[in-house]
Amino acid sequence: MEYLQQSFSVKFEYKVFFTSGLFELANTGINDFLQADSTSASVKKILFVVDEDVLKATPHLADKIRSYFAIHTAAQLIPEIVLMPGGETVKIDESHFSKMLDVIHQYAIDRHSYVAAIGGGSLLDMVGYAAAVSHRGVKHIRIPTTVLSQNDSGVGVKNSINYFGKKNFLGTFVPPVAVFNDDQFLLTLSDRDYRSGIAEAIKVSLIKDATFFEWLERNTDALVARDMDTMKYLIKRCAELHLNHIAGLDPFEKGSSRPLDFGHWSAHKLEQLTNFKVLHGEAVAMGIALDTVYSNLSGRLTIAETRRVINLIKKIGFEITHPFLEVSGKDSPILIGLQEFREHLGGELTIMLLEQIGVGVEVHEMDAQLIKQAGDALRGEYAGVSVG
Amino acid sequence: MEYLQQSFSVKFEYKVFFTSGLFELANTGINDFLQADSTSASVKKILFVVDEDVLKATPHLADKIRSYFAIHTAAQLIPEIVLMPGGETVKIDESHFSKMLDVIHQYAIDRHSYVAAIGGGSLLDMVGYAAAVSHRGVKHIRIPTTVLSQNDSGVGVKNSINYFGKKNFLGTFVPPVAVFNDDQFLLTLSDRDYRSGIAEAIKVSLIKDATFFEWLERNTDALVARDMDTMKYLIKRCAELHLNHIAGLDPFEKGSSRPLDFGHWSAHKLEQLTNFKVLHGEAVAMGIALDTVYSNLSGRLTIAETRRVINLIKKIGFEITHPFLEVSGKDSPILIGLQEFREHLGGELTIMLLEQIGVGVEVHEMDAQLIKQAGDALRGEYAGVSVG
């Protein structure tokens, strides 16, 4: 059959900045970025969307943003700071997405103007999606406020909302134009939220970087004590591994492989089963524990390395399993979750397991009996592993 | 400010196939494509969405599709053939977009499966958008049925729906995985629809290819007589120029330049003012006439070349202007349309005009008085230009 061949490449570039006090008047970082980013001779606008809980924890934030852009004028601030709930709610209830379209329309945010979102991963996902589809893409700046979003989801290229009760049913692959990681936001986090974000660092170390895993083992106490320099290193190294992975083979995930989803197949199901009462990072920690023990039971990972992983997870302060992860029969929710993950990937299951600490391996089947044994072990022998 | 630099390229490739009788059992083209396109070991599904009017004009189409995939089994056909209205309605009324999400969900179309749309540009726009955002992108096959969609919109990388009463307010840049141009669909078009698509060929010839313009001049009679070989050449050359343009500098239109929008700023407004009673191609023909005469009046294009353009437009059978394009005062709708186009581009106006046939030039201002004069000339002296 006769044809014309279309072929082109699109280059995507953005910086992930690390700063402290983004809206301090003396900090010219975001203004410098806006100045340099010009793609049009016209005036650029910037609209801010802020997580309500972040605003509660940082009460002068809205005033600070307004004062900042009164002095730094590379972009024209829309005076209304739009407030949104954080957490999964903002992705579940479509009215928040509609509201974002409303304000983008109301303030005539165009393809040369910016929508900046300040909040956790869920808020960034939803706002990023609204920005990506309005006018086929207005510019999106991410200002992640949690450990999890600063080291993982916030630096990536995906956005989404839930639909039909399905997580991330609607979304796109559209990179932000910039990410600003401000360590001052970390001070506002509860211990539980702070801890939760460490799970993705454990995950990425296990599949990519044994040296980083060893660093995590050595720095557990400082992390638990919320030492800022330690956390800043963790975030930067985790973000770097994440960025390098994306820039690798398959940025927009055209294949079936999802190496960064190590530990996530059961975590997604657990979050949903608990109505997101179990935080993403907490679920991922349990998912890592499950797939690590499974890696051992299926003959891939040594028992000594398995114990090191479980021990680190526990020392950070995570639970290693949950009643909903128990396999009691073939209709157990967690096995249904495995089937859903297979469907999510498009029919062919691809699961990352561990061969060594720092070395992942992909498999295309998981054995229900071994999943059950791994869960039993986490409730049994590993419950007693030393955390000293 | 400290930062990590992210930088990667994504390659986009797809073929625009030219065929006759896509679903004839002996035509293995689409099955061969599906066979070769595999990104997963699992069974791929294919869901068809068809313009109701195309189905009326091709009554056995649904049966043919079912018979075809009963024999050619590279993908598993979803037995329901989804019907949608054609024309702008399908982009205006959001229920059609929602229905698309419903069926993608209902039939569990995943990122390795296909949504194929058979219809004109509007239907392809809407279905393409639904496919692009479901699961962050299921595979989309376009089967354009009109001259316009086969030579222009259907071969490109954009999709969209209208929102807030604004054309293409929501959309993405996501290429299809393949386009199949089947000349048999052209036989079902009314003369008016058939003619309408020729406007984009005139447009692209004027800004890109004087030789193609001369070919159009020589082949006017054959085009009006609907000679198939002549139309097949027109579609292929126009699609080729369109594809080459996209693959050029700015596939996802990050800048303000829209060379392929020559003649479109007034056309968009005219379509809207007439509630889409004036077809897109008809409006584009009038928009080309306006901007061509404007190019002459502003000292860019010779009078001889201007007359050739107007003459070609008239010989093809288009009107060259419309009462809504008249400038009677500074609030005339067409001047408001110019302002809206400026906003659509993000504040900086960029309009393509002509220096010569085949050579465009971008300007950043248009003079209201000259727009009025151009309109007056189209209703006056050019109304009488020979069409012999």
Coordinates of N, CA and C in Angstrom, one line a residue, chain B residues 89-252:
Chain B
T89 N -21.0 19.7 15.5 CA -21.8 19.2 16.6 C -21.0 18.3 17.5
V90 N -20.2 17.4 16.9 CA -19.6 16.4 17.7 C -18.5 17.0 18.6
K91 N -18.0 18.2 18.2 CA -17.0 18.9 19.1 C -17.7 19.8 20.1
I92 N -18.9 20.3 19.7 CA -19.6 21.3 20.6 C -20.2 20.7 21.8
D93 N -20.9 19.6 21.5 CA -21.7 18.9 22.6 C -20.9 17.9 23.3
E94 N -20.5 18.2 24.5 CA -19.6 17.4 25.3 C -20.0 16.0 25.5
S95 N -21.3 15.7 25.3 CA -21.8 14.4 25.6 C -21.2 13.3 24.7
H96 N -20.8 13.8 23.5 CA -20.2 12.8 22.5 C -18.8 12.4 23.0
F97 N -18.1 13.4 23.6 CA -16.7 13.1 24.2 C -16.9 12.2 25.4
S98 N -17.9 12.4 26.2 CA -18.2 11.5 27.3 C -18.5 10.1 26.9
K99 N -19.3 10.1 25.8 CA -19.7 8.7 25.3 C -18.4 8.0 24.8
M100 N -17.5 8.7 24.2 CA -16.2 8.1 23.8 C -15.5 7.5 25.0
L101 N -15.4 8.3 26.1 CA -14.7 7.8 27.3 C -15.4 6.5 27.8
D102 N -16.8 6.6 27.8 CA -17.6 5.4 28.2 C -17.2 4.2 27.5
V103 N -17.2 4.3 26.1 CA -16.9 3.0 25.4 C -15.5 2.6 25.5
I104 N -14.6 3.5 25.6 CA -13.2 3.1 25.8 C -13.0 2.3 27.2
H105 N -13.8 2.8 28.2 CA -13.8 2.2 29.5 C -14.5 0.8 29.4
Q106 N -15.7 0.9 28.8 CA -16.6 -0.3 28.8 C -15.9 -1.5 28.1
Y107 N -15.2 -1.2 27.0 CA -14.5 -2.3 26.2 C -13.1 -2.5 26.6
A108 N -12.7 -1.8 27.7 CA -11.3 -2.0 28.3 C -10.2 -1.8 27.2
I109 N -10.4 -0.7 26.4 CA -9.4 -0.4 25.4 C -8.1 0.1 26.2
D110 N -7.0 -0.5 26.0 CA -5.8 -0.1 26.7 C -4.8 0.5 25.8
R111 N -3.6 0.8 26.4 CA -2.6 1.5 25.7 C -1.9 0.7 24.5
H112 N -2.3 -0.5 24.4 CA -1.8 -1.3 23.3 C -2.9 -1.6 22.3
S113 N -4.1 -1.1 22.5 CA -5.2 -1.3 21.7 C -5.6 0.0 20.9
Y114 N -6.6 -0.1 20.0 CA -6.8 0.9 19.0 C -8.2 1.5 19.1
V115 N -8.3 2.8 18.9 CA -9.6 3.4 18.6 C -9.4 4.0 17.2
A116 N -10.2 3.4 16.3 CA -10.2 3.9 14.9 C -11.4 4.7 14.6
A117 N -11.2 5.9 14.0 CA -12.3 6.8 13.7 C -12.5 6.9 12.2
I118 N -13.7 6.8 11.7 CA -14.0 6.9 10.3 C -14.9 8.1 10.1
G119 N -14.5 9.2 9.6 CA -15.3 10.4 9.4 C -14.5 11.6 9.0
G120 N -15.2 12.8 9.1 CA -14.6 14.0 8.7 C -13.7 14.6 9.8
G121 N -13.1 15.7 9.6 CA -12.2 16.3 10.5 C -12.7 16.5 11.9
S122 N -13.9 16.9 12.1 CA -14.5 17.2 13.4 C -14.6 15.9 14.2
L123 N -15.1 14.9 13.6 CA -15.2 13.6 14.3 C -13.8 13.1 14.7
L124 N -12.8 13.2 13.8 CA -11.4 12.8 14.1 C -10.8 13.6 15.2
D125 N -11.1 14.9 15.2 CA -10.6 15.7 16.3 C -11.1 15.2 17.7
M126 N -12.4 15.0 17.7 CA -13.0 14.6 19.0 C -12.6 13.2 19.5
V127 N -12.6 12.3 18.6 CA -12.2 10.9 18.9 C -10.7 10.9 19.3
G128 N -10.0 11.6 18.5 CA -8.5 11.7 18.8 C -8.2 12.2 20.2
Y129 N -9.0 13.2 20.6 CA -8.8 13.8 21.9 C -9.2 12.8 23.0
A130 N -10.3 12.1 22.8 CA -10.7 11.1 23.8 C -9.6 10.0 23.9
A131 N -9.1 9.6 22.7 CA -8.1 8.5 22.7 C -6.8 9.0 23.4
A132 N -6.5 10.3 23.1 CA -5.2 10.8 23.7 C -5.2 10.9 25.2
V133 N -6.3 11.2 25.8 CA -6.3 11.4 27.3 C -6.8 10.1 28.0
S134 N -7.3 9.1 27.4 CA -7.7 7.9 28.1 C -6.4 7.0 28.3
H135 N -6.2 6.7 29.6 CA -5.0 6.0 30.0 C -3.8 6.7 29.5
R136 N -3.8 8.0 29.5 CA -2.7 8.8 29.0 C -2.4 8.4 27.5
G137 N -3.4 8.0 26.8 CA -3.1 7.7 25.4 C -3.3 6.3 24.9
V138 N -4.5 6.0 24.3 CA -4.6 4.7 23.6 C -4.3 5.0 22.2
K139 N -4.0 3.9 21.4 CA -3.6 4.1 20.0 C -4.8 4.6 19.2
H140 N -4.5 5.6 18.3 CA -5.6 6.2 17.5 C -5.3 6.0 16.0
I141 N -6.2 5.4 15.3 CA -6.1 5.3 13.8 C -7.1 6.2 13.2
R142 N -6.7 7.1 12.3 CA -7.6 8.0 11.6 C -7.9 7.4 10.2
I143 N -9.2 7.4 9.9 CA -9.6 7.0 8.5 C -10.5 8.2 8.0
P144 N -9.9 9.2 7.5 CA -10.6 10.4 7.1 C -11.5 10.2 5.9
T145 N -12.6 10.7 5.8 CA -13.6 10.4 4.7 C -13.8 11.6 3.8
T146 N -13.3 12.8 4.1 CA -13.5 14.0 3.3 C -12.2 14.4 2.7
V147 N -12.4 15.2 1.6 CA -11.2 15.8 1.0 C -10.4 16.6 2.0
L148 N -11.1 17.4 2.8 CA -10.5 18.2 3.8 C -9.7 17.4 4.8
S149 N -10.3 16.4 5.3 CA -9.5 15.6 6.4 C -8.5 14.7 5.8
Q150 N -8.6 14.3 4.5 CA -7.6 13.4 3.9 C -6.4 14.2 3.5
N151 N -6.5 15.5 3.2 CA -5.4 16.3 2.8 C -4.8 17.2 3.8
D152 N -5.5 17.4 4.9 CA -5.1 18.4 5.9 C -5.2 18.0 7.3
S153 N -6.4 18.2 7.9 CA -6.5 18.0 9.4 C -6.2 16.5 9.8
G154 N -6.7 15.6 9.0 CA -6.6 14.2 9.4 C -5.1 13.7 9.4
V155 N -4.2 14.3 8.7 CA -2.9 13.8 8.6 C -2.0 14.4 9.7
G156 N -2.5 15.4 10.4 CA -1.7 16.2 11.4 C -1.7 15.6 12.8
V157 N -1.2 16.4 13.7 CA -0.9 15.9 15.1 C -1.9 16.5 16.1
K158 N -2.9 17.3 15.7 CA -3.7 17.9 16.7 C -5.1 17.2 16.9
N159 N -5.6 17.4 18.0 CA -7.0 16.9 18.3 C -7.7 17.9 19.2
S160 N -9.0 17.9 19.3 CA -9.6 18.9 20.2 C -11.1 18.7 20.3
I161 N -11.7 19.4 21.3 CA -13.1 19.6 21.3 C -13.3 21.1 21.7
N162 N -14.5 21.6 21.4 CA -14.8 23.0 21.8 C -15.2 23.0 23.3
Y163 N -15.1 24.2 23.9 CA -15.5 24.3 25.4 C -15.6 25.7 25.7
F164 N -16.5 26.1 26.6 CA -16.8 27.5 26.9 C -17.2 28.2 25.6
G165 N -17.8 27.4 24.6 CA -18.2 28.1 23.3 C -17.0 28.4 22.5
K166 N -15.8 28.0 22.9 CA -14.6 28.4 22.1 C -14.1 27.2 21.4
K167 N -13.8 27.4 20.1 CA -13.3 26.4 19.2 C -12.0 25.8 19.7
N168 N -11.9 24.5 19.8 CA -10.6 23.8 20.2 C -10.1 24.3 21.5
F169 N -10.9 24.7 22.5 CA -10.4 25.1 23.8 C -9.7 23.9 24.5
L170 N -10.2 22.7 24.3 CA -9.5 21.5 24.9 C -8.9 20.7 23.8
G171 N -7.7 20.2 24.0 CA -7.1 19.4 23.0 C -5.7 19.1 23.4
T172 N -5.0 18.3 22.5 CA -3.6 17.9 22.8 C -2.9 17.8 21.4
F173 N -1.6 17.8 21.5 CA -0.8 17.4 20.3 C -0.4 15.9 20.5
V174 N -1.1 15.1 19.9 CA -0.8 13.6 19.9 C -1.0 13.0 18.6
P175 N 0.1 12.6 17.9 CA -0.1 12.0 16.5 C -0.9 10.7 16.6
P176 N -1.6 10.4 15.5 CA -2.2 9.1 15.4 C -1.1 8.1 15.2
V177 N -1.4 6.8 15.3 CA -0.4 5.7 15.0 C -0.4 5.4 13.5
A178 N -1.5 5.8 12.8 CA -1.6 5.6 11.3 C -2.8 6.4 10.8
V179 N -2.7 6.7 9.5 CA -3.8 7.4 8.8 C -4.1 6.5 7.6
F180 N -5.3 6.2 7.3 CA -5.7 5.5 6.1 C -6.6 6.3 5.2
N181 N -6.1 6.9 4.1 CA -6.9 7.6 3.2 C -7.5 6.7 2.1
D182 N -8.8 6.5 2.2 CA -9.4 5.6 1.3 C -10.2 6.4 0.3
D183 N -9.8 6.4 -1.0 CA -10.5 7.3 -2.0 C -12.0 6.9 -2.2
Q184 N -12.4 5.7 -1.9 CA -13.8 5.3 -2.1 C -14.7 6.2 -1.2
F185 N -14.3 6.7 -0.1 CA -15.1 7.5 0.7 C -15.5 8.8 0.0
L186 N -14.5 9.3 -0.9 CA -14.8 10.6 -1.6 C -16.0 10.5 -2.5
L187 N -16.3 9.3 -2.9 CA -17.5 9.1 -3.8 C -18.8 9.5 -3.2
T188 N -18.8 9.4 -1.8 CA -20.0 9.6 -1.1 C -20.3 11.1 -0.8
L189 N -19.3 12.0 -1.1 CA -19.4 13.4 -0.7 C -20.3 14.2 -1.6
S190 N -21.0 15.1 -1.1 CA -21.8 16.1 -1.9 C -20.7 17.0 -2.6
D191 N -21.2 17.6 -3.7 CA -20.3 18.5 -4.4 C -19.7 19.6 -3.5
R192 N -20.6 20.0 -2.6 CA -20.2 21.1 -1.7 C -19.1 20.7 -0.8
D193 N -19.2 19.5 -0.2 CA -18.2 19.0 0.7 C -16.9 18.7 0.0
Y194 N -17.1 18.1 -1.2 CA -15.9 17.7 -2.1 C -15.1 19.0 -2.3
R195 N -15.8 20.1 -2.8 CA -15.2 21.3 -3.2 C -14.5 21.9 -1.9
S196 N -15.2 21.9 -0.8 CA -14.7 22.6 0.4 C -13.2 22.2 0.7
G197 N -12.9 20.9 0.5 CA -11.6 20.5 0.9 C -10.5 21.0 0.0
I198 N -10.8 21.5 -1.2 CA -9.8 22.0 -2.1 C -9.2 23.3 -1.6
A199 N -9.9 24.0 -0.7 CA -9.4 25.3 -0.2 C -8.1 25.1 0.5
E200 N -7.9 24.0 1.3 CA -6.6 23.8 2.0 C -5.5 23.6 1.0
A201 N -5.8 23.0 -0.1 CA -4.7 22.7 -1.1 C -4.3 24.1 -1.7
I202 N -5.3 24.9 -2.0 CA -4.9 26.3 -2.5 C -4.1 27.0 -1.5
K203 N -4.5 26.9 -0.2 CA -3.8 27.6 0.9 C -2.3 27.1 0.9
V204 N -2.1 25.8 1.0 CA -0.7 25.3 1.2 C 0.1 25.6 -0.1
S205 N -0.5 25.5 -1.2 CA 0.3 25.9 -2.5 C 0.7 27.3 -2.4
L206 N -0.1 28.2 -1.9 CA 0.2 29.7 -1.9 C 1.3 30.0 -1.0
I207 N 1.4 29.3 0.1 CA 2.5 29.6 1.1 C 3.7 28.7 0.9
K208 N 3.6 27.6 0.2 CA 4.8 26.7 0.2 C 5.2 26.3 -1.2
D209 N 4.4 26.3 -2.3 CA 4.8 25.6 -3.5 C 4.1 26.2 -4.7
A210 N 4.8 27.1 -5.4 CA 4.2 27.7 -6.6 C 3.9 26.7 -7.7
T211 N 4.7 25.7 -7.8 CA 4.5 24.6 -8.8 C 3.1 23.9 -8.6
F212 N 2.8 23.7 -7.3 CA 1.5 23.0 -7.0 C 0.4 24.0 -7.3
F213 N 0.6 25.3 -7.0 CA -0.4 26.3 -7.4 C -0.7 26.2 -8.9
E214 N 0.4 26.2 -9.7 CA 0.2 26.2 -11.1 C -0.5 24.9 -11.6
W215 N -0.2 23.8 -10.9 CA -0.9 22.5 -11.2 C -2.4 22.7 -10.9
L216 N -2.7 23.3 -9.8 CA -4.1 23.6 -9.5 C -4.8 24.4 -10.6
E217 N -4.1 25.4 -11.0 CA -4.6 26.3 -12.1 C -4.9 25.4 -13.4
R218 N -4.0 24.6 -13.7 CA -4.1 23.7 -14.9 C -5.2 22.7 -14.8
N219 N -5.5 22.3 -13.5 CA -6.4 21.1 -13.3 C -7.7 21.5 -12.7
T220 N -8.1 22.8 -12.8 CA -9.3 23.2 -12.3 C -10.5 22.5 -12.8
D221 N -10.6 22.3 -14.2 CA -11.7 21.7 -14.8 C -11.9 20.2 -14.3
A222 N -10.7 19.5 -14.2 CA -10.8 18.1 -13.8 C -11.2 18.0 -12.4
L223 N -10.8 19.0 -11.5 CA -11.2 19.0 -10.1 C -12.7 19.2 -10.0
V224 N -13.2 20.2 -10.8 CA -14.6 20.5 -10.7 C -15.4 19.3 -11.2
A225 N -14.9 18.6 -12.2 CA -15.6 17.4 -12.8 C -15.4 16.2 -11.9
R226 N -14.7 16.3 -10.8 CA -14.5 15.3 -9.8 C -13.7 14.1 -10.5
D227 N -12.7 14.4 -11.3 CA -11.9 13.3 -11.8 C -11.1 12.7 -10.7
M228 N -11.2 11.4 -10.5 CA -10.6 10.8 -9.3 C -9.0 10.9 -9.3
D229 N -8.4 10.6 -10.4 CA -6.9 10.6 -10.4 C -6.4 12.0 -10.1
T230 N -7.1 13.0 -10.6 CA -6.7 14.4 -10.3 C -6.8 14.7 -8.8
M231 N -7.9 14.3 -8.2 CA -8.1 14.5 -6.8 C -7.1 13.7 -6.0
K232 N -6.8 12.5 -6.4 CA -5.8 11.7 -5.6 C -4.5 12.4 -5.6
Y233 N -4.1 13.0 -6.7 CA -2.8 13.7 -6.7 C -2.9 14.9 -5.8
L234 N -4.0 15.7 -5.9 CA -4.2 16.8 -5.0 C -4.0 16.5 -3.5
I235 N -4.8 15.4 -3.1 CA -4.7 15.0 -1.7 C -3.3 14.6 -1.3
K236 N -2.7 13.8 -2.1 CA -1.4 13.3 -1.7 C -0.3 14.5 -1.6
R237 N -0.4 15.4 -2.6 CA 0.6 16.5 -2.6 C 0.3 17.4 -1.4
C238 N -1.0 17.7 -1.2 CA -1.3 18.6 -0.1 C -1.0 17.9 1.3
A239 N -1.3 16.6 1.4 CA -0.9 15.9 2.7 C 0.6 16.0 2.9
E240 N 1.4 15.8 1.8 CA 2.8 15.7 1.8 C 3.4 17.1 2.3
L241 N 2.8 18.2 1.8 CA 3.3 19.5 2.2 C 2.9 19.8 3.6
H242 N 1.8 19.3 4.0 CA 1.3 19.4 5.4 C 2.2 18.6 6.4
L243 N 2.5 17.4 6.0 CA 3.4 16.6 6.8 C 4.8 17.1 7.0
N244 N 5.3 17.6 5.8 CA 6.7 18.2 5.8 C 6.7 19.4 6.7
H245 N 5.6 20.2 6.7 CA 5.6 21.4 7.5 C 5.6 21.0 9.0
I246 N 4.8 20.0 9.4 CA 4.8 19.6 10.8 C 6.1 19.1 11.2
A247 N 6.7 18.3 10.4 CA 8.0 17.7 10.7 C 9.2 18.8 10.8
G248 N 8.8 20.0 10.4 CA 9.8 21.0 10.4 C 10.2 21.6 11.8
L249 N 10.1 22.9 11.9 CA 10.6 23.5 13.1 C 9.9 23.3 14.4
D250 N 8.6 23.2 14.4 CA 7.8 23.3 15.6 C 6.6 22.5 15.6
P251 N 6.8 21.1 15.6 CA 5.6 20.2 15.4 C 4.5 20.5 16.4
F252 N 4.8 20.8 17.7 CA 3.8 21.0 18.7 C 3.5 22.5 19.0

